[in-house]
Coordinates of C-alpha atoms in Angstrom, one line a residue:
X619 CA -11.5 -134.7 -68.4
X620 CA -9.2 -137.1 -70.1
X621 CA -5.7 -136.2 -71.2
X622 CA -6.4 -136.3 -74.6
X623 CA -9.4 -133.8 -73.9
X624 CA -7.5 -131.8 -71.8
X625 CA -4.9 -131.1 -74.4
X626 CA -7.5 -130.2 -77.3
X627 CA -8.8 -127.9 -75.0
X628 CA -5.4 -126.3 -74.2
X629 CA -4.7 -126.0 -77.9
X630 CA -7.5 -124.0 -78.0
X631 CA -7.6 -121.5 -75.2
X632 CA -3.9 -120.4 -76.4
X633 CA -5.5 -119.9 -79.9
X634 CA -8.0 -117.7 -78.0
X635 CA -6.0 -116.4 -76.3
X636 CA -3.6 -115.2 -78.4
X637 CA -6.6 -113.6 -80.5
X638 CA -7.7 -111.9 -77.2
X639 CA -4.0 -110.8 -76.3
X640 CA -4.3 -108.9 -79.4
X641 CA -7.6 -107.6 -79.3
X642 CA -7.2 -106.1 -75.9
X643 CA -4.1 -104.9 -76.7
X644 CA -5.4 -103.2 -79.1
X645 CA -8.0 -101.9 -76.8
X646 CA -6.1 -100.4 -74.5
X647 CA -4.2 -98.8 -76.8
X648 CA -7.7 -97.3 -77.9
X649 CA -8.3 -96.4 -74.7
X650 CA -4.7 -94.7 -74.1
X651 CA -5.1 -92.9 -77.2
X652 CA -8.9 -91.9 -76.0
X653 CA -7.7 -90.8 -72.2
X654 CA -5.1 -88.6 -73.8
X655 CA -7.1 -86.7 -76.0
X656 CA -9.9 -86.0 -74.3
X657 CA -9.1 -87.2 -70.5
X658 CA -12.2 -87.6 -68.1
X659 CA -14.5 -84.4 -68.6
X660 CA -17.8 -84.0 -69.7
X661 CA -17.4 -84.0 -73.4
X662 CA -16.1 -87.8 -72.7
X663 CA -18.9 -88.6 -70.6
X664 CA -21.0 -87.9 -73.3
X665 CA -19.7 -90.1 -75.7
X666 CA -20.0 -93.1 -72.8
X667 CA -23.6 -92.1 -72.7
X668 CA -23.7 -92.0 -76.6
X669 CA -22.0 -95.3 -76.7
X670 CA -24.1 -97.0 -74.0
X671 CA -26.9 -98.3 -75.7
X672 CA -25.4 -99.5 -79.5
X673 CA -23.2 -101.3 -77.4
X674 CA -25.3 -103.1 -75.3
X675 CA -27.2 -103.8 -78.7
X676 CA -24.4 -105.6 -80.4
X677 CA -23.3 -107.2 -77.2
X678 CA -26.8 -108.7 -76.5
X679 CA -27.5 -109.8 -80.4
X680 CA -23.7 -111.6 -80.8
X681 CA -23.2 -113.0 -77.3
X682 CA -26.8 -114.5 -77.4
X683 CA -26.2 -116.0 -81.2
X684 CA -22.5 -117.1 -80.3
X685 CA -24.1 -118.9 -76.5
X686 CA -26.8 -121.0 -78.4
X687 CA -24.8 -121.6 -82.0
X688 CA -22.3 -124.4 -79.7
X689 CA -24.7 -126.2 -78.3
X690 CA -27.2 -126.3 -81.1
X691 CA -24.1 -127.1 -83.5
X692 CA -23.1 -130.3 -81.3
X693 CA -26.1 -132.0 -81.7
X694 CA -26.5 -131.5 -85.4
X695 CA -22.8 -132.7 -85.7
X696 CA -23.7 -135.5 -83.9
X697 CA -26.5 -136.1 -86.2
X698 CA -24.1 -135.6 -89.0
X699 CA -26.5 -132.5 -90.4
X700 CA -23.7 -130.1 -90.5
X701 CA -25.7 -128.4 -93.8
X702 CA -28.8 -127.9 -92.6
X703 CA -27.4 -126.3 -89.0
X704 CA -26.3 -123.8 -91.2
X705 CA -29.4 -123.2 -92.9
X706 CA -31.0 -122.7 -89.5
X707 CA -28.2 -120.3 -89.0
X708 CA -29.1 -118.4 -91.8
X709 CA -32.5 -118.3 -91.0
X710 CA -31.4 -117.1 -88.0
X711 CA -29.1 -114.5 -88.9
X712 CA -32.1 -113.2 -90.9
X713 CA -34.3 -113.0 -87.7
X714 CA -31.8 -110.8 -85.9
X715 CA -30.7 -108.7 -88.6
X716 CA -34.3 -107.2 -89.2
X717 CA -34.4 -107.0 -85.6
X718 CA -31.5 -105.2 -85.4
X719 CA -32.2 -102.9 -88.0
X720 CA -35.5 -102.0 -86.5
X721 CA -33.5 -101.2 -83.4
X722 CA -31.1 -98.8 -85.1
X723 CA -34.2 -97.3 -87.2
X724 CA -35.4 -96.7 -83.3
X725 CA -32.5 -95.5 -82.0
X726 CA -31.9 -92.8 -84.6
X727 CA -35.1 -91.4 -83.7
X728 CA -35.6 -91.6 -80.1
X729 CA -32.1 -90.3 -79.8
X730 CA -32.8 -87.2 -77.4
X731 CA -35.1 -89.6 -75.2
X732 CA -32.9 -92.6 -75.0
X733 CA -29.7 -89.4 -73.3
X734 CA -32.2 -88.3 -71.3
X735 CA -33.2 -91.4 -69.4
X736 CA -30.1 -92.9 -69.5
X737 CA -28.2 -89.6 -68.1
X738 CA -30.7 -87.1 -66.7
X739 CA -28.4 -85.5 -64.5
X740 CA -26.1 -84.0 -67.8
X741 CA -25.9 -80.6 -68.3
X742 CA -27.4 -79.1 -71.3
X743 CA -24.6 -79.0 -73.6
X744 CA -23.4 -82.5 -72.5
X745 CA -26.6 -84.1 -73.5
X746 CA -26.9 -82.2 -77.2
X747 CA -23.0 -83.6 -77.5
X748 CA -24.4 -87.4 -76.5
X749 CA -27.5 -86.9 -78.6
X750 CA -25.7 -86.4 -81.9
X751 CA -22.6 -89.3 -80.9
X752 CA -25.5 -91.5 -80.4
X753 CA -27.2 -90.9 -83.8
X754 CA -23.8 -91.3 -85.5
X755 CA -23.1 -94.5 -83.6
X756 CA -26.4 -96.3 -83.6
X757 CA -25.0 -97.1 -86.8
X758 CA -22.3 -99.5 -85.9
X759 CA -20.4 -101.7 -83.3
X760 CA -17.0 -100.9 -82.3
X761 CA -13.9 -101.4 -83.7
X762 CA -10.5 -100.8 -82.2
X763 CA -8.2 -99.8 -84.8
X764 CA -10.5 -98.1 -86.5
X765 CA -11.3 -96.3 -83.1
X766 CA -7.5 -95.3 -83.0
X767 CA -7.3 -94.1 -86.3
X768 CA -9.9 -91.5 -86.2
X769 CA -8.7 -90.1 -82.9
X770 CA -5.2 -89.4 -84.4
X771 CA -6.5 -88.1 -87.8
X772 CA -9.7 -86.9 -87.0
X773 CA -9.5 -86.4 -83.2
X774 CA -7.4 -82.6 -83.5
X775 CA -10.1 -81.4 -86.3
X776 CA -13.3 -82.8 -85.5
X777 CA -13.2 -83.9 -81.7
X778 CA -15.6 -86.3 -80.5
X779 CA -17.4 -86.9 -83.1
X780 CA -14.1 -87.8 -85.3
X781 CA -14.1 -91.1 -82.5
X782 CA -17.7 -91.6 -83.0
X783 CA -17.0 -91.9 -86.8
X784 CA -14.8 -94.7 -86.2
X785 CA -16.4 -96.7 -84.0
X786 CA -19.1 -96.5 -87.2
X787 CA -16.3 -97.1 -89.9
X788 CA -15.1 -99.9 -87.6
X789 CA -18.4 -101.5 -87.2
X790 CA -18.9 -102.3 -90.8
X791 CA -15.0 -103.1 -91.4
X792 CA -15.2 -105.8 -89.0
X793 CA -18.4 -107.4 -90.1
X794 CA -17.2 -107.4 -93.5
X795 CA -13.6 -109.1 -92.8
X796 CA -15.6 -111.8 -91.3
X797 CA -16.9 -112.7 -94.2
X798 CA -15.0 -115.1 -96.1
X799 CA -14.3 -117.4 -93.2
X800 CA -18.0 -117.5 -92.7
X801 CA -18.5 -119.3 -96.1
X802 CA -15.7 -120.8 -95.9
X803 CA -17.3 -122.7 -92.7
X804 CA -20.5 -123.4 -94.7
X805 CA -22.7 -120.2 -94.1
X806 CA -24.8 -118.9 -97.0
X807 CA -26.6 -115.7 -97.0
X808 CA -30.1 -116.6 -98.1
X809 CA -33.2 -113.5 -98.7
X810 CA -36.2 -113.7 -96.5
X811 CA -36.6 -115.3 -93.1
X812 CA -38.4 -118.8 -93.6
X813 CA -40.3 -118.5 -89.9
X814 CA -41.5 -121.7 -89.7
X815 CA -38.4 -123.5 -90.1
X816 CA -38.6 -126.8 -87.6
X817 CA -36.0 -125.8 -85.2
X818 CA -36.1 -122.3 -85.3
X819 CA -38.8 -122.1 -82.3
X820 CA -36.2 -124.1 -80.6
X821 CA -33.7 -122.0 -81.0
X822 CA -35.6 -118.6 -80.4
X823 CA -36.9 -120.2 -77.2
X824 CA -33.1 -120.5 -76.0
X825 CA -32.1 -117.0 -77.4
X826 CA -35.2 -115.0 -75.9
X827 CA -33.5 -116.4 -72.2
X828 CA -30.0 -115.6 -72.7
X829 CA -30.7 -112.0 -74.2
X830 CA -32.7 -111.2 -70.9
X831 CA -29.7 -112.2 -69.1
X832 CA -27.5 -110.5 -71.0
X833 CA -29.4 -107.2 -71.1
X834 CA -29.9 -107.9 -67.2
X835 CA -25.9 -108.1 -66.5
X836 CA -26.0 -104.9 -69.3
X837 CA -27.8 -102.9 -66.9
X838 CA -24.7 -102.8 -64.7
X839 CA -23.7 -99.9 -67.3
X840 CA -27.0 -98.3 -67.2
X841 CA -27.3 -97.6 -63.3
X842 CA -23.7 -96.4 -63.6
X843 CA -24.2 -94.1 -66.0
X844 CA -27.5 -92.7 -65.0
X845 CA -26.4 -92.2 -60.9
X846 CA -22.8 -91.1 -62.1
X847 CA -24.5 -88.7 -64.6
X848 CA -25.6 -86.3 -61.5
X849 CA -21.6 -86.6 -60.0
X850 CA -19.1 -84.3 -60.5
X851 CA -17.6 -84.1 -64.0
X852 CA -16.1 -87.4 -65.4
X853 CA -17.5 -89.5 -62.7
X854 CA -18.6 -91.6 -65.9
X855 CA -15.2 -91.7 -67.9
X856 CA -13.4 -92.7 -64.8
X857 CA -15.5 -95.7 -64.1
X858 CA -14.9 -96.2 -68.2
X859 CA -11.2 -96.6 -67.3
X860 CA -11.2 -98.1 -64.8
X861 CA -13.8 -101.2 -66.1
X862 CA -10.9 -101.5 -69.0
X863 CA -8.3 -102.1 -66.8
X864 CA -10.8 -104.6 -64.9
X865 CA -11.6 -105.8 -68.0
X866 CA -7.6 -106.8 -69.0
X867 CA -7.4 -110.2 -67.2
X868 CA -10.8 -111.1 -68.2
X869 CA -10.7 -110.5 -71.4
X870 CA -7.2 -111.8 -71.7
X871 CA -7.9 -115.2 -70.3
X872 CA -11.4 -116.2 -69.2
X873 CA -13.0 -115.4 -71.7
X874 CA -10.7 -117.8 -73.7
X875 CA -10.6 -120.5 -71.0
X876 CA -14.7 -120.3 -71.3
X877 CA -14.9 -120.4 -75.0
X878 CA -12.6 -122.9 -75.5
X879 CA -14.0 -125.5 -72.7
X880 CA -17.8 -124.5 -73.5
X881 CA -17.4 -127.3 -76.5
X882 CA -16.2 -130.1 -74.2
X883 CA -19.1 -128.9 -71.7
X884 CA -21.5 -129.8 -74.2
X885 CA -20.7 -132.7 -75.4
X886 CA -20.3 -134.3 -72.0
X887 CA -23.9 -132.8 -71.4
X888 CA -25.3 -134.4 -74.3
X889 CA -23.7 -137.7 -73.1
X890 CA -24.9 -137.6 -70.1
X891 CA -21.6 -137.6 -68.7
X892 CA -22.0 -135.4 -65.1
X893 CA -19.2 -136.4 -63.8
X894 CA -16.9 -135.4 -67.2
X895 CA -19.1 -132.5 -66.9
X896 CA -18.2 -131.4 -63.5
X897 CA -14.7 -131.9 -63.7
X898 CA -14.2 -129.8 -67.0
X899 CA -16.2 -126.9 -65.2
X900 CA -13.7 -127.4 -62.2
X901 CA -10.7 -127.4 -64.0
X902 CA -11.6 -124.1 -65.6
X903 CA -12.1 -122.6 -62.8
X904 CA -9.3 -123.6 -61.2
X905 CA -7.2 -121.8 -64.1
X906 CA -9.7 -118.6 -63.9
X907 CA -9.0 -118.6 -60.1
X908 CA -4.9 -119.2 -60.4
X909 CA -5.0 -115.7 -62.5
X910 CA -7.4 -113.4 -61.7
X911 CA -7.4 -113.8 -57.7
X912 CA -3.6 -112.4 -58.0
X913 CA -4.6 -110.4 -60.8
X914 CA -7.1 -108.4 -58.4
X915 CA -4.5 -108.1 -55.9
X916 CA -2.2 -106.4 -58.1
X917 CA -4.8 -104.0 -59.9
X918 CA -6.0 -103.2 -56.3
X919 CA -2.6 -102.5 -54.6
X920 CA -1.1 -101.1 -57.8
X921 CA -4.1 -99.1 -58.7
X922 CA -2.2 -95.4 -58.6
X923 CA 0.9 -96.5 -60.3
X924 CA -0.8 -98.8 -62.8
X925 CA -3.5 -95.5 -63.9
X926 CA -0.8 -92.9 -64.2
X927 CA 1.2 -95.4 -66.3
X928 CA -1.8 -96.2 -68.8
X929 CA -3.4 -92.8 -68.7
X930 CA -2.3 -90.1 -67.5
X931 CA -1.3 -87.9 -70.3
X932 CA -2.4 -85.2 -72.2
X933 CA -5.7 -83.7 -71.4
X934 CA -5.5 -87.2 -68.4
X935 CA -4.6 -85.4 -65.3
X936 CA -4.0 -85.7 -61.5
X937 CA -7.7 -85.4 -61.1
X938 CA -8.5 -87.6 -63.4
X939 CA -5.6 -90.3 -62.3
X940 CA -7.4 -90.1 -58.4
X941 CA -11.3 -90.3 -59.5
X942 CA -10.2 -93.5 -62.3
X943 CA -7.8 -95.2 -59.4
X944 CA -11.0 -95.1 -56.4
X945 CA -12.8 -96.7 -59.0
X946 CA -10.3 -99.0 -59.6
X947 CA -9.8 -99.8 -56.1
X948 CA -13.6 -101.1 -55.5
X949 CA -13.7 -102.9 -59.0
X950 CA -11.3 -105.5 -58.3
X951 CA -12.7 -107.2 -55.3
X952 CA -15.5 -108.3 -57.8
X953 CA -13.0 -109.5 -60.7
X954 CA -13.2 -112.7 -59.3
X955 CA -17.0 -112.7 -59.4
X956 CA -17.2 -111.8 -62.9
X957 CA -14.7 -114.6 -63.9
X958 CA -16.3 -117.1 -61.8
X959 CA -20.0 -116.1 -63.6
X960 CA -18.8 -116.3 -67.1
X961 CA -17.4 -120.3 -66.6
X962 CA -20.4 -121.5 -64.3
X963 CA -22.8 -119.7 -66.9
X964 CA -21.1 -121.9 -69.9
X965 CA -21.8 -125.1 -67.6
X966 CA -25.7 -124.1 -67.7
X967 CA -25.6 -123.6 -71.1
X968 CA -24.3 -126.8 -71.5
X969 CA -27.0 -128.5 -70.0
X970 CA -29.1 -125.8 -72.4
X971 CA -30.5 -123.9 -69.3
X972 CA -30.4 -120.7 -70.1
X973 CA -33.4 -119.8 -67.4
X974 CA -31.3 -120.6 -64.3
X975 CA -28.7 -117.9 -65.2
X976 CA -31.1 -115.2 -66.5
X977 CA -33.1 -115.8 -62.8
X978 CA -29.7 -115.5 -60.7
X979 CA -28.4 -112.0 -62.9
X980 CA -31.9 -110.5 -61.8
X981 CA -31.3 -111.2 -58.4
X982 CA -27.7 -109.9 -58.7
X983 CA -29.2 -107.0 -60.5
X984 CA -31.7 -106.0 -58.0
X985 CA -28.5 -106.6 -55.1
X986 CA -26.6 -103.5 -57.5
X987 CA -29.2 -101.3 -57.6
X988 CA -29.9 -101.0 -54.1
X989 CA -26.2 -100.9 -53.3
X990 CA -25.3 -98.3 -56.0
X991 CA -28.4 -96.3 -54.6
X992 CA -27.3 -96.7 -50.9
X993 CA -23.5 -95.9 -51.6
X994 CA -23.3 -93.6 -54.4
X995 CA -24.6 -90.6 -51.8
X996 CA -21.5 -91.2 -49.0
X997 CA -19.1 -92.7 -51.3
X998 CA -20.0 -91.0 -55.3
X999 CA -18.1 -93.0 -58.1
X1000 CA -16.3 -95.6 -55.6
X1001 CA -20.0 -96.7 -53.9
X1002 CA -21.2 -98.0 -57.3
X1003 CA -18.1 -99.8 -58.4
X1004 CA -17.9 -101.5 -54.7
X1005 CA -21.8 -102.3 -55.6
X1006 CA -20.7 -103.8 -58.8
X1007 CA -18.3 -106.2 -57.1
X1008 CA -20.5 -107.6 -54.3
X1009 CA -23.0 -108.0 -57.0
X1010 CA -21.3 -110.0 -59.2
X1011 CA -19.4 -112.0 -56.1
X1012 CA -23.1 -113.0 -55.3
X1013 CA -24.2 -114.0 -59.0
X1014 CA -20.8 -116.0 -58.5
X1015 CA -21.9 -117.7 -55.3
X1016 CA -25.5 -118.7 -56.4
X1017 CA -24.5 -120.0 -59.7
X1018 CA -21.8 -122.3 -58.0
X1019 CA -24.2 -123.7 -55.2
X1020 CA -27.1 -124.3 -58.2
X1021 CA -25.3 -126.1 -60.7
X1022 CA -22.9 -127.9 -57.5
X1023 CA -26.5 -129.4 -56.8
X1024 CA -27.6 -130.4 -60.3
X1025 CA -24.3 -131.5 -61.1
X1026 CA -22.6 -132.7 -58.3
X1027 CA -18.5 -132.9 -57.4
X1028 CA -17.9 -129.8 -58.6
X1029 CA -17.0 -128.0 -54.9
X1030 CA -14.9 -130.7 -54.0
X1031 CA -12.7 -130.9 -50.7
X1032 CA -9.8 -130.4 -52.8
X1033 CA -11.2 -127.7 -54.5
X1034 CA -11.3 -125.9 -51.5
X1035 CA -7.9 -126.3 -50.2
X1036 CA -6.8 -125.1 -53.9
X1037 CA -9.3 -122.1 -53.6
X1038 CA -7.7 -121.6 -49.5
X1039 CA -4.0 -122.0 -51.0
X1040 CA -4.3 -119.5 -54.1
X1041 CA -5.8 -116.6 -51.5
X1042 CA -2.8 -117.6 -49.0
X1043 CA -0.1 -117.2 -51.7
X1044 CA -2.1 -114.1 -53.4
X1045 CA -1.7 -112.0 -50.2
X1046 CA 2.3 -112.8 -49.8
X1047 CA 1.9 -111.7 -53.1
X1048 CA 0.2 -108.5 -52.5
X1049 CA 2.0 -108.4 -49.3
X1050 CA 5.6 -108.2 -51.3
X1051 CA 4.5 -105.6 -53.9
X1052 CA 2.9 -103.3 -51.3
X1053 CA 6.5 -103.3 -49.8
X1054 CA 8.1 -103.0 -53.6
X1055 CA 5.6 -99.8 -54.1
X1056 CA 7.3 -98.3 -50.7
X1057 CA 10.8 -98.8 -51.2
X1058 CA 12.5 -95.8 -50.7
X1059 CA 15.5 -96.7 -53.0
X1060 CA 13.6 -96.6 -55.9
X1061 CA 15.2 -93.9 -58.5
X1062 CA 13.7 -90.7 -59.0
X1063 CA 12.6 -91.0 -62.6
X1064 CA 11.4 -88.6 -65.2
X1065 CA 7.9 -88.9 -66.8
X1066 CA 6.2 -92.3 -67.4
X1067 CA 9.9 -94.3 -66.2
X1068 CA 8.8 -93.9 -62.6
X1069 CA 5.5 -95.7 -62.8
X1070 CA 7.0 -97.9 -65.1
X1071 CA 9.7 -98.5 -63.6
X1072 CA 7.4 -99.2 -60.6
X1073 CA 5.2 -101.3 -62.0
X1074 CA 8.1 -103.1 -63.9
X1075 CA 9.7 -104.3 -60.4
X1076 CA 6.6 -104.8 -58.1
X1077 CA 5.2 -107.2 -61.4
X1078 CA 8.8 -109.5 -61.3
X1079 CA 8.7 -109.4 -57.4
X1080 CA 5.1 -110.7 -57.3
X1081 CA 5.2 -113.3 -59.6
X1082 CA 8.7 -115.0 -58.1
X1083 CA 6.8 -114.4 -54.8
X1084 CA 3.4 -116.3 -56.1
X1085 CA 4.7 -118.8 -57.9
X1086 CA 7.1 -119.7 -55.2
X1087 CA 4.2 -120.2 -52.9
X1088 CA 2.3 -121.9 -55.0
X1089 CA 5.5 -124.5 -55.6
X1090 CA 5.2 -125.0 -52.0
X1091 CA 1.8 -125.5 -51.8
X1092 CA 2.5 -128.2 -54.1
X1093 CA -0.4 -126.9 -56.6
X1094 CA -0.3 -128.8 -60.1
X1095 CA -0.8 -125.8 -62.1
X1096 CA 2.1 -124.1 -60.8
X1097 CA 4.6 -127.3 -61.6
X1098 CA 3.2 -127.1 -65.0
X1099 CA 4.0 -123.3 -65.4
X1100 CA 7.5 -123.9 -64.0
X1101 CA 7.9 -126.9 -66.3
X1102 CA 6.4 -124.5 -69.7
X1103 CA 9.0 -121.8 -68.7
X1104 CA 12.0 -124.1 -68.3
X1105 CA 11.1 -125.5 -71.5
X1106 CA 10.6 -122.6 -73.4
X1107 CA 14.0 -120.8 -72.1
X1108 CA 15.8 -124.7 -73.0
X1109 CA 14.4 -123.8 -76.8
X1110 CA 16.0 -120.4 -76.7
X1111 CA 19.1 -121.4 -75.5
X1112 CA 19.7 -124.1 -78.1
X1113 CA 17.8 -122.1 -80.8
X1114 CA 15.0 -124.3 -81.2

């Protein structure tokens, strides 16, 4: 990746990210809000259930539309046919909005059926709770402020279903804010769906792949919910937690480091250039492996201090602060995995092969389910979070060796010493906090101070420690942190 490359896509992750620093931010406030109100009990497990299929819906319909737009898009640019990619676009958007509607139109009838096989083992009153959230919410994806806002206005008067009227509220408020940037880009709504539009077959063909794999990886959610569903109460909504506070450092940062490289991916597929190829998919995932490897050491070791801090209030109590932090527990040693899948995934979808993916989620998939059935007897909640990890650890390690082979250079020898060197200075790390989370001389503090106070100190002490071992390690990324932070406290000192 040349410097000049490099830097473009640097510009761009911090755009990202600062969207995603915002958005999850705002999602975890959701979440706080959401724990507080109605903690983890069955009237919360059966808005998950509720929730589970219109949001698999929307996630399968925009991520496959958002995978095959870039790569589609970069050969039309080349071509210098911006215009008519958007008319295929539109065609597009057509296709899967009478596809979607359908879907919903299905959903609000088969509402009873869909709680019953995805949670059979709800009691009675649980399931006519999920049955009428899910009508209400088939109706529209999720929206985090809107979210918010009904649980503090409607949350006291009309419970659960005042939520499930904002993630509906939400839904159509976010598609319609998106609206003017879309024609501002070039995108027209046009009536009717012209099917026999030249590339649309194309296009469909790549779709029909990734939306397999998506609703494979999707399925993670479903086993979860349908073993948890016969568990003791809130078994669900503690894995819910739990996946959010997984779901932080992912959200934050791979997802931005993924979506900003994916561009620079394709275009080096298009040119043929392996090599550029390779090294782009390297250098993102040495980035994704400098954060999240420490950032699952810290959820893992933290896990009490970091769920009583977040949650526990209101109807959140010491019950549900120890089911939420087990879960919690098993679900970071597969953070890694999940980071690892979403970069490698973006380098097959460069090369537009969406087939390998889909091929190694079903293997993955089929690893999870006999896992989760295997462990969720001895170990309940924990057993099919731990069978979530391995799972995705797996889908991590078979994508790596598959596209290492079709690409080449991408598992280099110095790749991993880096990989070695990061888990060496992750466990000082983890090795300094653990020590930080038993220190004796820590004041007694009232309320939310103590876990803050204790998640404050062990987060300062960690970082020093892990960036001081990777300074000795002599990693570049670490010299270019040190260099960012001197720089930035050099433009606060002098004002700049």
């Amino acid at each position: 990746m040349s410097s000049r490359a490099a830097g473009t896509v640097a510009r761009a992750a911090i755009v990202l990210v600062a969207f995603n620093i915002l958005s999850k931010i705002t999602a975890l406030v959701r979440e706080m809000v959401t724990a507080q109100q109605f903690g983890a009990k069955a009237g919360m497990d059966a808005y998950l259930v509720a929730f589970t299929m219109p949001s698999v819906l929307f996630y399968l319909f925009t991520g496959a539309l958002a995978t095959v737009v870039v790569p589609v898009y970069s050969e039309y640019a080349a071509r210098g046919q911006e215009n008519e990619a958007w008319d295929l676009f539109g065609t597009l958007f057509n296709v899967l909005l009478l596809l979607l509607i359908t879907a919903t139109a299905a959903g609000l009838l088969f509402a009873p059926l869909l709680v019953k096989v995805l949670a059979p083992g709800l009691e009675k009153t649980t399931v006519d709770l999920a049955v009428g959230l899910t009508r209400l919410m088939f109706n529209g994806p999720l929206s985090n402020i809107a979210v918010i806002a009904a649980i503090l206005v409607l949350g006291g008067t009309m419970g659960l279903h005042g939520m499930a009227l904002g993630v509906l509220v939400g839904g159509v408020a976010g598609a319609l804010v998106q609206l003017p940037a879309l024609r501002r880009a070039g995108f027209r709504f046009r009536p009717g769906v012209p099917l026999r539009h030249p590339d649309l077959k194309k296009i469909l063909k790549l779709v029909l792949p990734i939306t397999i794999g998506l609703s494979i990886s999707q399925t993670y959610i479903l086993v979860n919910r349908f073993l948890a569903s016969g568990l003791p109460e809130g078994s669900i909504s503690a894995l819910n937690y739990a996946d959010k506070l997984i779901q932080m450092p992912v959200g934050l940062f791979v997802t931005a480091i993924g979506t900003a490289v994916f561009p620079f991916l394709t275009r080096r597929a298009v040119e043929k250039d392996w090599t550029g190829l390779a090294e782009g998919v390297r250098k993102a995932l040495r980035l994704v492996f400098l954060v999240c490897v420490p950032a699952a050491v810290v959820l893992l070791v933290l896990r009490d201090p970091l769920v009583t801090l977040f949650f526990k209030r209101g109807a959140f109590d010491a019950r549900a602060v120890d089911m939420t932090a087990v879960a919690l527990f098993f679900y970071s040693f597969g953070l890694m995995g999940q980071a690892g899948e979403f970069i490698l995934a973006r380098g097959f979808f460069s090369l537009q092969d969406t087939k390998t993916p889909v091929v190694f989620s079903a293997i993955a998939m089929a690893i999870n389910l006999g896992l989760s059935l295997s462990l969720v007897g001895p170990m309940r909640h924990g057993g099919l979070a731990l069978a979530n990890s391995i799972a995705a650890l797996a889908n991590m390690t078979m994508m790596t060796v598959s596209l290492n082979r079709r690409i080449g250079s991408l598992w280099i020898p110095e790749m991993w010493r880096f990989a070695a060197l990061v888990l060496v200075a992750s466990g000082l790390m983890g090795g300094a906090v653990e020590a930080v989370t038993r220190w004796d001389a820590l004041p007694a503090l009232p309320g939310v101070l103590a876990p803050a106070a204790q998640v404050g100190l062990s987060a300062v002490v960690g970082t020093v420690i892990y960036l001081a071992a990777l300074t000795v390690f002599r990693i570049d990324e670490a010299r270019r942190l040190w260099e960012l932070v001197k720089h930035i406290i050099s433009r606060t000192q002098t004002g700049g």
